[in-house]
Short mmCIF file of C-alpha atoms and ligand atoms in Angstrom, two decimals:
data_model
loop_
_atom_site.label_atom_id
_atom_site.label_comp_id
_atom_site.label_asym_id
_atom_site.label_seq_id
_atom_site.Cartn_x
_atom_site.Cartn_y
_atom_site.Cartn_z
CA UNK J 21 0.00 0.00 0.00
CA UNK J 22 1.15 3.51 -0.79
CA UNK J 23 -0.18 6.52 1.08
CA UNK J 24 -0.87 9.81 -0.66
CA UNK J 25 -1.64 12.87 1.42
CA UNK J 26 -4.74 14.96 0.79
CA UNK J 27 -2.80 18.21 0.82
CA UNK J 28 -0.54 17.03 -2.02
CA UNK J 29 -3.57 16.18 -4.14
CA UNK J 30 -5.26 19.50 -3.38
CA UNK J 31 -2.14 21.38 -4.37
CA UNK J 32 -1.69 19.37 -7.56
CA UNK J 33 -5.32 19.87 -8.59
CA UNK J 34 -5.24 23.60 -7.86
CA UNK J 35 -2.10 24.17 -9.88
CA UNK J 36 -3.42 22.07 -12.79
CA UNK J 37 -6.53 24.24 -12.95
CA UNK J 38 -4.44 27.40 -13.09
CA UNK J 39 -1.85 26.10 -15.53
CA UNK J 40 -4.34 24.62 -18.00
CA UNK J 41 -6.30 27.85 -18.11
CA UNK J 42 -3.34 30.14 -18.63
CA UNK J 43 -0.84 28.17 -20.72
CA UNK J 44 -1.59 27.02 -24.23
CA UNK J 45 -0.41 23.41 -24.73
CA UNK J 46 2.58 23.18 -27.09
CA UNK J 47 0.82 20.77 -29.47
CA UNK J 48 -2.02 23.28 -29.88
CA UNK J 49 0.40 26.13 -30.48
CA UNK J 50 2.13 24.06 -33.17
CA UNK J 51 -1.26 23.42 -34.82
CA UNK J 52 -2.16 27.12 -34.77
CA UNK J 53 1.15 27.92 -36.45
CA UNK J 54 0.72 25.21 -39.04
CA UNK J 55 -2.86 26.31 -39.78
CA UNK J 56 -1.76 29.91 -40.11
CA UNK J 57 0.78 28.90 -42.73
CA UNK J 58 -1.79 26.82 -44.63
CA UNK J 59 -4.67 29.30 -44.64
CA UNK J 60 -5.01 31.62 -47.66
CA UNK J 61 -7.79 33.79 -46.29
CA UNK J 62 -6.64 36.96 -44.49
CA UNK J 63 -9.45 36.73 -41.91
CA UNK J 64 -8.52 33.13 -41.05
CA UNK J 65 -4.87 34.11 -40.67
CA UNK J 66 -5.84 37.11 -38.55
CA UNK J 67 -7.95 35.01 -36.15
CA UNK J 68 -5.12 32.50 -35.71
CA UNK J 69 -2.65 35.34 -35.18
CA UNK J 70 -4.92 36.72 -32.46
CA UNK J 71 -5.17 33.32 -30.78
CA UNK J 72 -1.37 33.08 -30.69
CA UNK J 73 -1.08 36.61 -29.33
CA UNK J 74 -3.75 35.75 -26.77
CA UNK J 75 -1.71 32.75 -25.64
CA UNK J 76 1.44 34.85 -25.28
CA UNK J 77 -0.43 37.43 -23.28
CA UNK J 78 -2.08 34.83 -21.04
CA UNK J 79 1.29 33.23 -20.29
CA UNK J 80 2.77 36.62 -19.48
CA UNK J 81 -0.08 38.05 -17.39
CA UNK J 82 -1.54 34.82 -15.99
CA UNK J 83 -4.94 35.93 -17.22
CA UNK J 84 -7.00 32.96 -18.39
CA UNK J 85 -6.83 32.23 -22.13
CA UNK J 86 -10.62 32.45 -22.17
CA UNK J 87 -12.94 34.04 -19.61
CA UNK J 88 -15.02 30.85 -19.57
CA UNK J 89 -12.72 28.68 -17.52
CA UNK J 90 -15.34 25.98 -17.71
CA UNK J 91 -16.73 23.35 -15.48
CA UNK J 92 -13.85 21.38 -14.02
CA UNK J 93 -13.84 17.86 -15.45
CA UNK J 94 -11.56 15.15 -14.12
CA UNK J 95 -10.59 11.65 -15.16
CA UNK J 96 -9.04 9.89 -12.19
CA UNK J 97 -7.18 6.61 -12.32
CA UNK J 98 -6.57 5.35 -8.84
CA UNK J 99 -4.28 2.39 -8.26
CA UNK J 100 -5.65 -0.48 -6.18
CA UNK J 101 -2.71 -0.10 -3.82
CA UNK J 102 -3.23 3.58 -3.10
CA UNK J 103 -4.53 4.90 0.21
CA UNK J 104 -5.55 8.52 0.37
CA UNK J 105 -4.98 10.04 3.77
CA UNK J 106 -6.70 13.14 5.05
CA UNK J 107 -10.11 12.96 3.45
CA UNK J 108 -12.38 11.59 0.80
CA UNK J 109 -10.89 11.77 -2.70
CA UNK J 110 -13.95 13.40 -4.23
CA UNK J 111 -13.95 16.08 -1.54
CA UNK J 112 -10.21 16.55 -1.95
CA UNK J 113 -10.50 17.14 -5.67
CA UNK J 114 -13.32 19.61 -5.11
CA UNK J 115 -11.15 21.43 -2.58
CA UNK J 116 -8.39 21.63 -5.19
CA UNK J 117 -10.88 23.15 -7.65
CA UNK J 118 -12.05 25.66 -5.05
CA UNK J 119 -8.46 26.72 -4.45
CA UNK J 120 -7.33 26.76 -8.04
CA UNK J 121 -10.33 28.73 -9.28
CA UNK J 122 -10.02 31.12 -6.33
CA UNK J 123 -6.26 31.69 -6.32
CA UNK J 124 -6.02 31.73 -10.10
CA UNK J 125 -8.82 34.31 -10.54
CA UNK J 126 -10.64 31.82 -12.74
CA UNK J 127 -14.34 32.25 -13.43
CA UNK J 128 -16.82 30.28 -11.40
CA UNK J 129 -19.37 28.97 -13.86
CA UNK J 130 -21.23 26.29 -11.94
CA UNK J 131 -24.87 27.09 -11.16
CA UNK J 132 -28.21 25.61 -10.16
CA UNK J 133 -30.02 24.51 -13.34
CA UNK J 134 -33.32 26.09 -12.30
CA UNK J 135 -32.58 29.12 -10.13
CA UNK J 136 -29.30 29.68 -12.03
CA UNK J 137 -27.73 30.71 -8.71
CA UNK J 138 -23.94 30.36 -8.88
CA UNK J 139 -22.47 27.77 -6.50
CA UNK J 140 -19.71 30.33 -5.92
CA UNK J 141 -16.59 28.20 -6.14
CA UNK J 142 -16.97 26.24 -9.38
CA UNK J 143 -17.76 23.02 -7.54
CA UNK J 144 -19.02 20.38 -7.83
CA UNK J 145 -16.41 19.18 -10.27
CA UNK J 146 -17.39 16.45 -12.74
CA UNK J 147 -15.24 13.48 -11.75
CA UNK J 148 -14.89 10.14 -13.53
CA UNK J 149 -13.16 7.49 -11.43
CA UNK J 150 -11.41 4.41 -12.68
CA UNK J 151 -9.70 1.79 -10.56
CA UNK J 152 -6.48 0.45 -12.07
CA UNK J 153 -3.73 -1.91 -10.92
CA UNK J 154 -0.73 -0.37 -9.18
CA UNK J 155 0.10 2.25 -6.59
CA UNK J 156 -0.15 5.47 -8.56
CA UNK J 157 -2.84 8.14 -8.71
CA UNK J 158 -3.28 9.80 -12.08
CA UNK J 159 -5.54 12.83 -12.32
CA UNK J 160 -6.38 14.46 -15.63
CA UNK J 161 -8.15 17.81 -15.66
CA UNK J 162 -10.04 19.49 -18.46
CA UNK J 163 -11.67 22.93 -18.48
CA UNK J 164 -14.96 22.47 -20.31
CA UNK J 165 -16.43 25.75 -21.51
CA UNK J 166 -20.15 26.14 -22.10
CA UNK J 167 -20.02 27.32 -25.70
CA UNK J 168 -18.33 24.22 -27.02
CA UNK J 169 -20.12 21.84 -24.66
CA UNK J 170 -23.50 23.18 -25.81
CA UNK J 171 -22.68 22.11 -29.37
CA UNK J 172 -22.05 18.49 -28.29
CA UNK J 173 -24.54 15.66 -28.81
CA UNK J 174 -25.20 12.01 -28.07
CA UNK J 175 -27.27 9.92 -30.43
CA UNK J 176 -28.20 6.27 -30.78
CA UNK J 177 -27.75 5.27 -34.41
CA UNK J 178 -29.09 2.07 -35.91
CA UNK J 179 -26.35 -0.51 -36.48
CA UNK J 180 -27.15 -0.46 -40.21
CA UNK J 181 -26.06 3.15 -40.42
CA UNK J 182 -22.47 2.11 -39.76
CA UNK J 183 -19.42 4.26 -40.46
CA UNK J 184 -21.22 6.24 -43.17
CA UNK J 185 -23.95 7.15 -40.73
CA UNK J 186 -21.43 8.11 -38.09
CA UNK J 187 -19.54 10.33 -40.50
CA UNK J 188 -22.68 12.02 -41.70
CA UNK J 189 -23.85 12.73 -38.17
CA UNK J 190 -20.52 14.14 -37.01
CA UNK J 191 -19.98 16.34 -40.06
CA UNK J 192 -23.52 17.59 -39.83
CA UNK J 193 -23.05 18.39 -36.15
CA UNK J 194 -19.99 20.51 -36.90
CA UNK J 195 -21.86 22.20 -39.76
CA UNK J 196 -24.83 22.99 -37.52
CA UNK J 197 -22.57 24.33 -34.77
CA UNK J 198 -20.96 26.64 -37.33
CA UNK J 199 -19.30 29.64 -35.69
CA UNK J 200 -20.84 29.03 -32.23
CA UNK J 201 -18.14 26.97 -30.47
CA UNK J 202 -15.26 29.31 -31.52
CA UNK J 203 -13.83 27.19 -34.35
CA UNK J 204 -11.30 25.78 -34.98
CA UNK J 205 -12.41 23.14 -32.49
CA UNK J 206 -11.28 19.68 -31.53
CA UNK J 207 -13.82 16.89 -31.88
CA UNK J 208 -13.94 13.99 -29.44
CA UNK J 209 -15.97 11.04 -30.71
CA UNK J 210 -17.18 8.15 -28.63
CA UNK J 211 -18.50 5.12 -30.47
CA UNK J 212 -19.94 2.15 -28.63
CA UNK J 213 -20.73 1.31 -25.04
CA UNK J 214 -24.05 2.64 -23.82
CA UNK J 215 -25.66 6.08 -24.08
CA UNK J 216 -23.68 7.40 -21.10
CA UNK J 217 -20.48 5.52 -21.84
CA UNK J 218 -20.22 6.87 -25.37
CA UNK J 219 -20.36 10.40 -23.95
CA UNK J 220 -17.73 9.62 -21.36
CA UNK J 221 -15.23 8.13 -23.80
CA UNK J 222 -15.81 10.95 -26.29
CA UNK J 223 -14.74 13.38 -23.58
CA UNK J 224 -11.80 11.30 -22.45
CA UNK J 225 -10.56 11.16 -26.06
CA UNK J 226 -10.08 14.93 -25.82
CA UNK J 227 -7.23 14.39 -23.38
CA UNK J 228 -5.10 13.01 -26.19
CA UNK J 229 -2.38 15.15 -27.75
CA UNK J 230 -3.29 16.72 -31.06
CA UNK J 231 -0.19 15.27 -32.70
CA UNK J 232 -0.66 11.68 -31.52
CA UNK J 233 -1.83 8.80 -33.71
CA UNK J 234 -4.45 6.30 -32.59
CA UNK J 235 -2.71 2.95 -31.91
CA UNK J 236 -5.28 1.11 -34.05
CA UNK J 237 -4.36 1.95 -37.68
CA UNK J 238 -7.94 1.53 -38.82
CA UNK J 239 -9.25 4.03 -36.30
CA UNK J 240 -6.33 6.34 -37.02
CA UNK J 241 -7.36 6.31 -40.69
CA UNK J 242 -10.97 7.04 -39.75
CA UNK J 243 -9.89 10.01 -37.64
CA UNK J 244 -7.91 11.38 -40.53
CA UNK J 245 -10.73 10.86 -43.01
CA UNK J 246 -13.21 12.61 -40.76
CA UNK J 247 -10.87 15.51 -40.06
CA UNK J 248 -10.32 16.06 -43.78
CA UNK J 249 -14.02 15.84 -44.58
CA UNK J 250 -14.99 18.23 -41.80
CA UNK J 251 -12.41 20.74 -42.93
CA UNK J 252 -14.03 20.67 -46.37
CA UNK J 253 -17.01 22.42 -44.79
CA UNK J 254 -14.98 25.62 -45.04
CA UNK J 255 -16.36 27.12 -41.83
CA UNK J 256 -12.86 28.19 -40.83
CA UNK J 257 -11.58 30.10 -37.81
CA UNK J 258 -14.52 31.83 -36.04
CA UNK J 259 -16.80 30.86 -38.92
CA UNK J 260 -15.27 33.47 -41.22
CA UNK J 261 -14.27 30.87 -43.81
CA UNK J 262 -11.09 28.88 -44.27
CA UNK J 263 -9.48 25.49 -44.28
CA UNK J 264 -9.25 25.07 -40.52
CA UNK J 265 -12.62 24.17 -39.01
CA UNK J 266 -11.18 21.52 -36.71
CA UNK J 267 -7.66 21.09 -35.36
CA UNK J 268 -8.15 17.41 -34.77
CA UNK J 269 -10.57 14.49 -34.44
CA UNK J 270 -10.02 12.01 -31.62
CA UNK J 271 -12.01 8.79 -31.58
CA UNK J 272 -12.62 6.21 -28.87
CA UNK J 273 -14.24 2.94 -29.89
CA UNK J 274 -15.62 0.26 -27.58
CA UNK J 275 -17.99 -2.71 -27.91
CA UNK J 276 -21.71 -1.97 -27.75
CA UNK J 277 -25.05 -3.81 -27.60
CA UNK J 278 -26.12 -5.91 -30.62
CA UNK J 279 -29.05 -3.56 -31.12
CA UNK J 280 -27.22 -0.25 -30.87
CA UNK J 281 -24.63 2.04 -32.32
CA UNK J 282 -24.16 4.75 -29.69
CA UNK J 283 -22.36 7.86 -30.90
CA UNK J 284 -21.22 10.88 -28.90
CA UNK J 285 -19.72 14.03 -30.34
CA UNK J 286 -17.97 16.20 -27.79
CA UNK J 287 -16.81 19.57 -29.08
CA UNK J 288 -13.79 21.11 -27.40
CA UNK J 289 -12.45 24.65 -27.60
CA UNK J 290 -9.42 25.49 -29.70
CA UNK J 291 -7.19 25.99 -26.65
CA UNK J 292 -7.86 22.41 -25.48
CA UNK J 293 -7.20 23.35 -21.88
CA UNK J 294 -6.12 20.22 -20.05
CA UNK J 295 -3.39 19.00 -17.74
CA UNK J 296 -2.52 15.80 -15.98
CA UNK J 297 -0.54 14.83 -12.95
CA UNK J 298 0.64 11.51 -11.56
CA UNK J 299 1.21 11.15 -7.85
CA UNK R 7 -14.02 45.99 -46.34
CA UNK R 8 -13.68 49.27 -44.58
CA UNK R 9 -12.29 50.14 -41.19
CA UNK R 10 -13.99 52.62 -38.87
CA UNK R 11 -13.36 54.15 -35.50
CA UNK R 12 -16.61 54.67 -33.62
CA UNK R 13 -17.53 56.20 -30.29
CA UNK R 14 -20.46 55.36 -28.04
CA UNK R 15 -23.34 56.16 -27.91
CA UNK R 16 -23.77 54.96 -31.49
CA UNK R 17 -25.90 56.90 -33.94
CA UNK R 18 -28.00 55.66 -36.84
CA UNK R 19 -25.70 57.32 -39.36
CA UNK R 20 -22.71 55.44 -37.87
CA UNK R 21 -24.51 52.15 -38.25
CA UNK R 22 -26.17 52.64 -41.61
CA UNK R 23 -22.80 52.80 -43.35
CA UNK R 24 -21.48 49.58 -41.80
CA UNK R 25 -21.35 46.46 -43.96
CA UNK R 26 -20.74 42.86 -42.95
CA UNK R 27 -16.97 42.34 -42.91
CA UNK R 28 -16.09 45.90 -41.87
CA UNK R 29 -13.71 46.29 -38.97
CA UNK R 30 -14.69 48.68 -36.18
CA UNK R 31 -12.51 50.00 -33.38
CA UNK R 32 -14.92 50.98 -30.66
CA UNK R 33 -14.22 53.52 -27.93
CA UNK R 34 -16.47 54.58 -25.06
CA UNK R 35 -18.80 52.78 -22.67
CA UNK R 36 -20.38 49.41 -23.32
CA UNK R 37 -22.51 47.23 -21.03
CA UNK R 38 -22.01 43.57 -20.23
CA UNK R 39 -25.04 41.32 -20.08
CA UNK R 40 -25.61 37.65 -20.71
CA UNK R 41 -28.40 35.15 -20.05
CA UNK R 42 -29.39 35.96 -16.46
CA UNK R 43 -28.94 39.74 -16.81
CA UNK R 44 -31.06 39.78 -19.98
CA UNK R 45 -33.83 37.98 -18.17
CA UNK R 46 -33.79 40.60 -15.45
CA UNK R 47 -33.67 43.48 -17.93
CA UNK R 48 -36.77 42.15 -19.63
CA UNK R 49 -38.47 41.63 -16.25
CA UNK R 50 -37.79 45.30 -15.46
CA UNK R 51 -39.28 46.32 -18.80
CA UNK R 52 -42.36 44.19 -18.11
CA UNK R 53 -42.84 45.98 -14.81
CA UNK R 54 -42.37 49.34 -16.48
CA UNK R 55 -39.27 50.09 -14.45
CA UNK R 56 -36.13 51.93 -15.47
CA UNK R 57 -33.17 49.96 -16.82
CA UNK R 58 -29.76 50.29 -15.14
CA UNK R 59 -28.30 51.96 -18.26
CA UNK R 60 -29.53 54.12 -21.11
CA UNK R 61 -30.52 51.86 -24.01
CA UNK R 62 -30.62 54.62 -26.62
CA UNK R 63 -27.46 54.23 -28.71
CA UNK R 64 -26.11 51.55 -26.37
CA UNK R 65 -23.84 48.62 -27.11
CA UNK R 66 -24.30 45.41 -25.13
CA UNK R 67 -21.40 42.98 -24.83
CA UNK R 68 -22.33 39.34 -24.24
CA UNK R 69 -19.59 38.47 -21.77
CA UNK R 70 -19.09 37.06 -18.30
CA UNK R 71 -15.53 38.13 -17.48
CA UNK R 72 -13.21 36.20 -15.21
CA UNK R 73 -12.42 37.96 -11.91
CA UNK R 74 -10.01 40.90 -12.03
CA UNK R 75 -6.64 40.03 -10.51
CA UNK R 76 -5.03 42.77 -8.41
CA UNK R 77 -3.83 45.70 -10.48
CA UNK R 78 -6.11 45.01 -13.45
CA UNK R 79 -9.53 46.46 -14.24
CA UNK R 80 -10.92 43.13 -15.39
CA UNK R 81 -9.92 39.52 -15.97
CA UNK R 82 -10.20 37.72 -19.28
CA UNK R 83 -13.15 39.12 -21.25
CA UNK R 84 -14.03 37.52 -24.57
CA UNK R 85 -17.50 37.03 -26.07
CA UNK R 86 -19.97 34.31 -25.18
CA UNK R 87 -22.24 32.58 -27.72
CA UNK R 88 -24.95 34.99 -28.80
CA UNK R 89 -27.88 32.77 -29.81
CA UNK R 90 -28.88 32.40 -26.18
CA UNK R 91 -29.78 36.10 -26.14
CA UNK R 92 -31.84 35.91 -29.36
CA UNK R 93 -35.09 35.78 -27.40
CA UNK R 94 -34.34 39.13 -25.79
CA UNK R 95 -32.41 41.07 -28.43
CA UNK R 96 -35.26 42.18 -30.76
CA UNK R 97 -37.15 43.84 -27.92
CA UNK R 98 -34.04 45.71 -26.78
CA UNK R 99 -33.28 46.82 -30.34
CA UNK R 100 -36.81 48.17 -30.52
CA UNK R 101 -36.01 50.35 -27.53
CA UNK R 102 -32.83 51.85 -28.92
CA UNK R 103 -30.09 49.24 -28.48
CA UNK R 104 -27.75 49.86 -31.41
CA UNK R 105 -25.40 46.92 -31.27
CA UNK R 106 -24.55 43.70 -29.53
CA UNK R 107 -21.15 42.03 -29.39
CA UNK R 108 -20.78 38.26 -29.21
CA UNK R 109 -19.88 35.25 -31.28
CA UNK R 110 -21.90 32.80 -33.34
CA UNK R 111 -25.08 32.94 -35.38
CA UNK R 112 -28.20 35.03 -34.72
CA UNK R 113 -31.71 33.96 -35.62
CA UNK R 114 -34.05 35.45 -38.19
CA UNK R 115 -35.88 37.65 -35.65
CA UNK R 116 -32.66 39.31 -34.56
CA UNK R 117 -31.48 39.84 -38.13
CA UNK R 118 -34.84 41.41 -38.95
CA UNK R 119 -34.63 43.64 -35.87
CA UNK R 120 -31.22 44.89 -37.02
CA UNK R 121 -32.81 45.94 -40.33
CA UNK R 122 -35.87 47.48 -38.70
CA UNK R 123 -33.94 49.53 -36.19
CA UNK R 124 -30.65 50.29 -38.00
CA UNK R 125 -28.54 48.24 -35.66
CA UNK R 126 -25.67 45.78 -36.08
CA UNK R 127 -24.29 42.59 -34.61
CA UNK R 128 -20.56 42.61 -34.00
CA UNK R 129 -18.32 39.60 -33.53
CA UNK R 130 -15.26 39.57 -31.33
CA UNK R 131 -12.74 36.72 -31.38
CA UNK R 132 -13.98 33.88 -29.20
CA UNK R 133 -11.48 32.33 -26.83
CA UNK R 134 -9.20 35.38 -26.96
CA UNK R 135 -10.35 36.85 -23.68
CA UNK R 136 -6.91 37.77 -22.40
CA UNK R 137 -6.16 39.72 -25.56
CA UNK R 138 -9.52 41.51 -25.63
CA UNK R 139 -9.16 42.56 -21.99
CA UNK R 140 -6.27 44.79 -23.07
CA UNK R 141 -8.75 47.21 -24.63
CA UNK R 142 -10.82 47.49 -21.46
CA UNK R 143 -9.54 50.25 -19.20
CA UNK R 144 -12.26 50.26 -16.56
CA UNK R 145 -15.03 47.96 -15.37
CA UNK R 146 -17.70 48.82 -12.84
CA UNK R 147 -20.64 46.71 -11.72
CA UNK R 148 -23.77 48.82 -12.17
CA UNK R 149 -26.52 46.25 -11.56
CA UNK R 150 -27.31 42.73 -10.35
CA UNK R 151 -24.11 42.30 -8.35
CA UNK R 152 -25.49 39.02 -7.00
CA UNK R 153 -25.14 37.48 -10.45
CA UNK R 154 -21.36 37.41 -10.06
CA UNK R 155 -19.79 36.98 -13.51
CA UNK R 156 -23.20 37.71 -15.03
CA UNK R 157 -23.68 41.09 -13.32
CA UNK R 158 -24.11 44.12 -15.57
CA UNK R 159 -20.86 46.04 -15.82
CA UNK R 160 -20.12 49.31 -17.48
CA UNK R 161 -16.89 48.82 -19.39
CA UNK R 162 -14.75 51.64 -20.65
CA UNK R 163 -13.17 50.45 -23.87
CA UNK R 164 -10.51 51.89 -26.14
CA UNK R 165 -10.26 50.75 -29.74
CA UNK R 166 -12.05 47.51 -28.96
CA UNK R 167 -11.60 45.36 -32.11
CA UNK R 168 -14.90 44.28 -33.67
CA UNK R 169 -16.01 42.73 -36.90
CA UNK R 170 -19.44 43.46 -38.40
CA UNK R 171 -21.13 40.06 -38.67
CA UNK R 172 -24.71 41.16 -39.42
CA UNK R 173 -25.28 44.65 -40.75
CA UNK R 174 -28.48 46.70 -40.91
CA UNK R 175 -29.02 45.88 -44.60
CA UNK R 176 -29.35 42.12 -44.26
CA UNK R 177 -25.68 41.36 -44.92
CA UNK R 178 -23.99 38.52 -43.05
CA UNK R 179 -20.33 37.61 -42.80
CA UNK R 180 -20.47 33.99 -41.63
CA UNK R 181 -19.90 31.46 -44.38
CA UNK R 182 -22.46 28.76 -45.10
CA UNK R 183 -20.94 25.33 -44.47
CA UNK R 184 -20.23 23.52 -47.73
CA UNK R 185 -22.01 20.24 -47.03
CA UNK R 186 -21.48 19.02 -50.58
CA UNK R 187 -17.69 19.38 -50.39
CA UNK R 188 -17.75 17.56 -47.06
CA UNK R 189 -19.63 14.69 -48.72
CA UNK R 190 -22.88 14.80 -46.76
CA UNK R 191 -25.16 16.16 -49.45
S1 SF4 D 23 -16.37 27.94 -26.69
FE1 SF4 D 23 -15.11 29.77 -26.99
S2 SF4 D 23 -15.79 31.21 -25.42
FE2 SF4 D 23 -16.55 29.19 -24.83
S3 SF4 D 23 -14.96 28.36 -23.49
FE3 SF4 D 23 -14.48 27.67 -25.54
S4 SF4 D 23 -13.05 29.19 -26.38
FE4 SF4 D 23 -14.05 30.08 -24.58
#
């Protein structure tokens, strides 16, 4: 058994929240630069230039990249041989969020669905737990802004619709979303499982690096095909036209029921604000 | 595509000349309001009460800024998605609101209201809140403080960079997605 102290987790969570919201990941920066070189349209180039300048300014001033610092979403992998001392892990993570969003001057966006009253400290966080072998604790954090999340969907396709049906649905979703989620976006796709599971894996897929390749060559090819097709829509940065509507497509595929073909499309903001820590 | 420098309050002659795609550098006072604040504004109108700011010639910015760190007037302050305010916007345009600032598409009623009342819809770059905050020199909560990030603030802006998305003549800047090229039509 390995003991991990609550205070170390709180600190790690708080600093992840701040870092992810103020520092543009290097793989995203590289994509912005590549897209800027590939775009012909002056407005597309100008938007990408502004996003790069925004990232420089955020790094320098510690202002968040975007004012919507999102709901705090976590994927936690806890080793079977880990003991957390000093509190309940869910509470500990929420305390880290409270601290990070407070100390980092991040926006608190969590509210009651009916009264719309703000909970005041951006909790409760959305936490997905997974138990894994070993004695490590891995926590991944993602800032999930409302604009992009609102453009996301889950649907239950008929098995006969297959890959063609999936493609059509995803491309249509991006087309419908148009300029709303601040394109260029990143699209997480969950295929399989159940209604809820598809959504969960579509979100988890967004933790992947933009420049990685799916280990399954067939899925890697599907991701590429979908990315190319979506970019043919021509929506471009901020919907002003251009070649860059999405920066990447990340798919997660798992077995599903004989009768179903669950599909989730999770739209993520261009800055893909996420961080992970292993304790 | 022309470039203009405009000052608030905006006048009809300022707006009539604007075309979708024009760049505007805006200076003066603008008011922040998003979902919850709009609901309250409309409730005040229903009760026949006075609004917390003068609507005539006003510009409303759809934004919920992040908290101001010490030494800064405001935190990050980029636009939120505008369609959620579509239910409220036509009524406000009818009462003198001259422009809104946000990101994303507007519905037919809003576009019609822009034509009817010589108003425009501006876009600001979404997800560039740190950069946009540079043009905000002062921010003061003037109503609904309890709404936190959604309170109405009077912002003093200098050369705030805007793009005309929908003009008062029916013009629109957003491109239509090419579904055929993407193979779904
Ligand atoms: S959708 Fe745009 S405004 Fe909303 S969180 Fe993402 S980048 Fe920010």
